[in-house]
Amino acid sequence: MLFAISCTDKPGSLELRLATRPAHLAHLKAEQSRIVMGGALLDAAGNPCGSLLVVEAADRAEAEAFAAADPYAKAGLFESVAIRPYRVVFKDGQAA
């Protein structure tokens, strides 16, 4: 089952995000077989201010564990995290 994990950074936390980014990317690389897509959410100036991941997980508990294991989450970067089941309707310009 797919889950969308949408995370919003705490205000003024860009330095923490940048300092934690190498560990975050290493974590995602280790889990890349479960990741359908992912990337940074950007503010009006083009700076990262959150994250969006779509991941494969057996259930919500597994998706929550995936999100909690992220070094960004462990560092206290996020103001909020929303985890919701996700269904692909369009992909790569085509109906799925």
Coordinates of N, CA and C in Angstrom, one line a residue:
M1 N 0.8 -1.2 0.0 CA 0.0 0.0 0.0 C 0.9 1.2 0.0
L2 N 0.4 2.3 -0.7 CA 1.2 3.5 -0.8 C 0.7 4.5 0.3
F3 N 1.7 5.3 0.8 CA 1.4 6.3 1.8 C 2.2 7.6 1.4
A4 N 1.5 8.7 1.5 CA 2.1 10.0 1.3 C 2.5 10.5 2.7
I5 N 3.8 10.9 2.8 CA 4.3 11.5 4.0 C 4.7 12.9 3.8
S6 N 3.9 13.9 4.3 CA 4.2 15.3 4.1 C 4.6 15.9 5.4
C7 N 5.8 16.5 5.3 CA 6.4 17.1 6.5 C 6.7 18.6 6.4
T8 N 6.4 19.3 7.4 CA 6.6 20.8 7.3 C 7.7 21.1 8.4
D9 N 8.7 21.8 7.9 CA 9.8 22.2 8.8 C 9.4 23.2 9.8
K10 N 10.0 23.2 11.0 CA 9.8 24.3 12.0 C 10.4 25.6 11.4
P11 N 9.8 26.7 11.7 CA 10.3 28.0 11.2 C 11.7 28.2 11.6
G12 N 12.5 28.8 10.7 CA 13.9 29.1 11.1 C 14.8 27.9 11.2
S13 N 14.5 26.8 10.6 CA 15.3 25.6 10.8 C 16.1 25.2 9.6
L14 N 16.3 26.1 8.6 CA 17.1 25.7 7.4 C 18.5 25.2 7.8
E15 N 19.2 25.8 8.7 CA 20.5 25.3 9.1 C 20.5 23.9 9.6
L16 N 19.5 23.6 10.4 CA 19.3 22.2 10.9 C 19.1 21.3 9.8
R17 N 18.2 21.7 8.8 CA 18.0 20.8 7.6 C 19.3 20.6 6.9
L18 N 20.0 21.6 6.6 CA 21.2 21.4 5.8 C 22.3 20.6 6.5
A19 N 22.4 20.8 7.8 CA 23.3 20.0 8.6 C 23.0 18.5 8.7
T20 N 21.7 18.2 8.6 CA 21.2 16.8 8.8 C 21.0 16.2 7.4
R21 N 21.1 16.9 6.3 CA 20.8 16.4 5.0 C 21.6 15.2 4.6
P22 N 22.9 15.1 4.8 CA 23.7 13.9 4.5 C 23.2 12.7 5.1
A23 N 22.8 12.7 6.4 CA 22.3 11.5 7.1 C 20.9 11.2 6.5
H24 N 20.1 12.2 6.2 CA 18.8 12.0 5.7 C 18.9 11.3 4.3
L25 N 19.8 11.8 3.5 CA 19.9 11.1 2.1 C 20.5 9.7 2.2
A26 N 21.4 9.5 3.2 CA 21.9 8.1 3.4 C 20.8 7.2 3.8
H27 N 19.9 7.7 4.7 CA 18.8 6.9 5.2 C 17.9 6.5 4.0
L28 N 17.5 7.5 3.2 CA 16.6 7.3 2.1 C 17.3 6.3 1.1
K29 N 18.6 6.5 0.8 CA 19.2 5.6 -0.1 C 19.1 4.1 0.4
A30 N 19.3 3.9 1.7 CA 19.2 2.6 2.3 C 17.7 2.0 2.1
E31 N 16.7 2.9 2.0 CA 15.3 2.5 1.9 C 14.8 2.7 0.5
Q32 N 15.6 3.0 -0.5 CA 15.1 3.5 -1.8 C 14.2 2.5 -2.4
S33 N 14.3 1.2 -2.1 CA 13.4 0.2 -2.8 C 11.9 0.5 -2.4
R34 N 11.7 1.1 -1.3 CA 10.3 1.4 -0.8 C 9.8 2.8 -1.2
I35 N 10.7 3.6 -1.8 CA 10.3 5.0 -2.1 C 9.8 5.1 -3.6
V36 N 8.6 5.5 -3.8 CA 8.0 5.7 -5.1 C 8.5 7.0 -5.6
M37 N 8.5 8.1 -4.8 CA 9.0 9.4 -5.2 C 9.2 10.2 -3.9
G38 N 10.0 11.2 -4.0 CA 10.3 12.0 -2.8 C 11.1 13.3 -3.2
G39 N 11.0 14.3 -2.3 CA 11.8 15.5 -2.5 C 11.4 16.5 -1.5
A40 N 12.1 17.7 -1.7 CA 11.9 18.8 -0.7 C 10.7 19.7 -1.2
L41 N 10.0 20.2 -0.2 CA 9.0 21.2 -0.5 C 9.7 22.5 -0.4
L42 N 9.4 23.5 -1.2 CA 10.1 24.8 -1.3 C 9.2 25.9 -0.8
D43 N 9.9 26.9 -0.2 CA 9.2 28.2 0.1 C 9.2 29.1 -1.1
A44 N 8.6 30.3 -1.0 CA 8.6 31.2 -2.1 C 9.9 31.7 -2.6
A45 N 10.9 31.6 -1.8 CA 12.3 32.0 -2.2 C 13.1 30.8 -2.8
G46 N 12.4 29.6 -2.8 CA 13.1 28.4 -3.4 C 13.9 27.6 -2.4
N47 N 13.8 28.0 -1.1 CA 14.5 27.2 -0.1 C 13.7 26.1 0.4
P48 N 14.3 24.9 0.8 CA 13.5 23.8 1.3 C 12.9 24.2 2.6
C49 N 11.6 23.8 2.8 CA 10.9 24.1 4.0 C 10.0 22.9 4.4
G50 N 10.3 21.7 3.8 CA 9.6 20.5 4.2 C 9.9 19.4 3.3
S51 N 9.3 18.3 3.4 CA 9.6 17.1 2.6 C 8.2 16.4 2.2
L52 N 8.3 15.8 1.1 CA 7.2 15.0 0.6 C 7.7 13.6 0.1
L53 N 7.2 12.6 0.6 CA 7.6 11.2 0.2 C 6.4 10.4 -0.1
V54 N 6.4 9.6 -1.1 CA 5.4 8.5 -1.3 C 6.2 7.2 -1.2
V55 N 5.7 6.4 -0.2 CA 6.4 5.2 0.1 C 5.5 4.0 0.1
E56 N 6.1 2.8 -0.1 CA 5.3 1.6 0.0 C 5.5 1.1 1.4
A57 N 4.4 0.7 2.0 CA 4.4 0.2 3.4 C 3.2 -0.8 3.5
A58 N 3.4 -1.8 4.4 CA 2.3 -2.8 4.6 C 1.1 -2.2 5.2
D59 N 1.3 -1.2 6.1 CA 0.1 -0.5 6.8 C 0.6 0.8 7.3
R60 N -0.3 1.5 8.0 CA 0.0 2.8 8.5 C 1.1 2.8 9.6
A61 N 1.1 1.8 10.4 CA 2.1 1.6 11.4 C 3.5 1.6 10.8
E62 N 3.6 0.8 9.7 CA 4.9 0.7 9.1 C 5.3 2.1 8.4
A63 N 4.3 2.8 7.9 CA 4.6 4.1 7.3 C 5.0 5.1 8.4
E64 N 4.4 5.0 9.6 CA 4.8 5.9 10.7 C 6.2 5.5 11.2
A65 N 6.5 4.3 11.2 CA 7.9 3.9 11.6 C 8.9 4.4 10.6
F66 N 8.6 4.3 9.3 CA 9.5 4.8 8.3 C 9.7 6.3 8.5
A67 N 8.6 7.1 8.7 CA 8.8 8.5 8.9 C 9.6 8.8 10.2
A68 N 9.3 8.1 11.3 CA 10.0 8.3 12.5 C 11.5 8.0 12.5
A69 N 11.9 7.1 11.6 CA 13.3 6.7 11.5 C 14.1 7.7 10.7
D70 N 13.5 8.6 10.0 CA 14.2 9.6 9.2 C 15.1 10.5 10.1
P71 N 16.3 10.7 9.8 CA 17.2 11.6 10.6 C 16.7 13.0 10.7
Y72 N 15.9 13.5 9.8 CA 15.3 14.8 9.9 C 14.3 14.8 11.1
A73 N 13.5 13.7 11.2 CA 12.5 13.6 12.3 C 13.3 13.4 13.6
K74 N 14.3 12.6 13.6 CA 15.1 12.4 14.9 C 15.8 13.7 15.3
A75 N 16.1 14.6 14.4 CA 16.8 15.8 14.8 C 15.8 16.9 15.2
G76 N 14.5 16.6 15.1 CA 13.5 17.6 15.5 C 13.2 18.6 14.5
L77 N 13.5 18.4 13.3 CA 13.3 19.4 12.2 C 11.8 19.7 11.9
F78 N 11.0 18.8 12.1 CA 9.6 19.0 11.6 C 8.7 19.6 12.6
E79 N 7.9 20.5 12.1 CA 6.8 21.1 12.9 C 5.6 20.2 12.9
S80 N 5.4 19.6 11.7 CA 4.2 18.7 11.6 C 4.6 17.6 10.6
V81 N 3.9 16.4 10.7 CA 4.0 15.3 9.8 C 2.6 14.8 9.6
A82 N 2.2 14.7 8.3 CA 0.9 14.1 8.0 C 1.2 12.8 7.1
I83 N 0.6 11.7 7.5 CA 0.7 10.5 6.8 C -0.6 10.0 6.4
R84 N -0.8 9.8 5.0 CA -2.1 9.4 4.5 C -1.9 8.4 3.4
P85 N -2.9 7.4 3.3 CA -2.9 6.5 2.2 C -2.9 7.3 0.9
Y86 N -2.3 6.7 -0.1 CA -2.2 7.4 -1.4 C -2.5 6.5 -2.5
R87 N -3.2 7.0 -3.5 CA -3.5 6.2 -4.7 C -3.0 7.0 -5.9
V88 N -2.2 6.3 -6.8 CA -1.7 6.9 -8.0 C -2.9 6.9 -9.0
V89 N -3.2 8.1 -9.6 CA -4.2 8.2 -10.7 C -3.5 8.5 -12.0
F90 N -2.5 9.4 -11.9 CA -1.7 9.8 -13.1 C -0.2 9.6 -12.7
K91 N 0.5 9.1 -13.7 CA 2.0 9.0 -13.5 C 2.7 9.2 -14.8
D92 N 3.7 10.0 -14.8 CA 4.5 10.3 -16.0 C 3.6 10.7 -17.2
G93 N 2.6 11.6 -16.9 CA 1.7 12.1 -18.0 C 0.7 11.2 -18.5
Q94 N 0.5 10.0 -17.8 CA -0.5 9.1 -18.3 C -1.4 8.6 -17.2
A95 N -2.6 8.2 -17.5 CA -3.5 7.6 -16.5 C -2.8 6.3 -16.0
A96 N -2.9 6.1 -14.7 CA -2.2 4.9 -14.2 C -3.1 3.6 -14.3

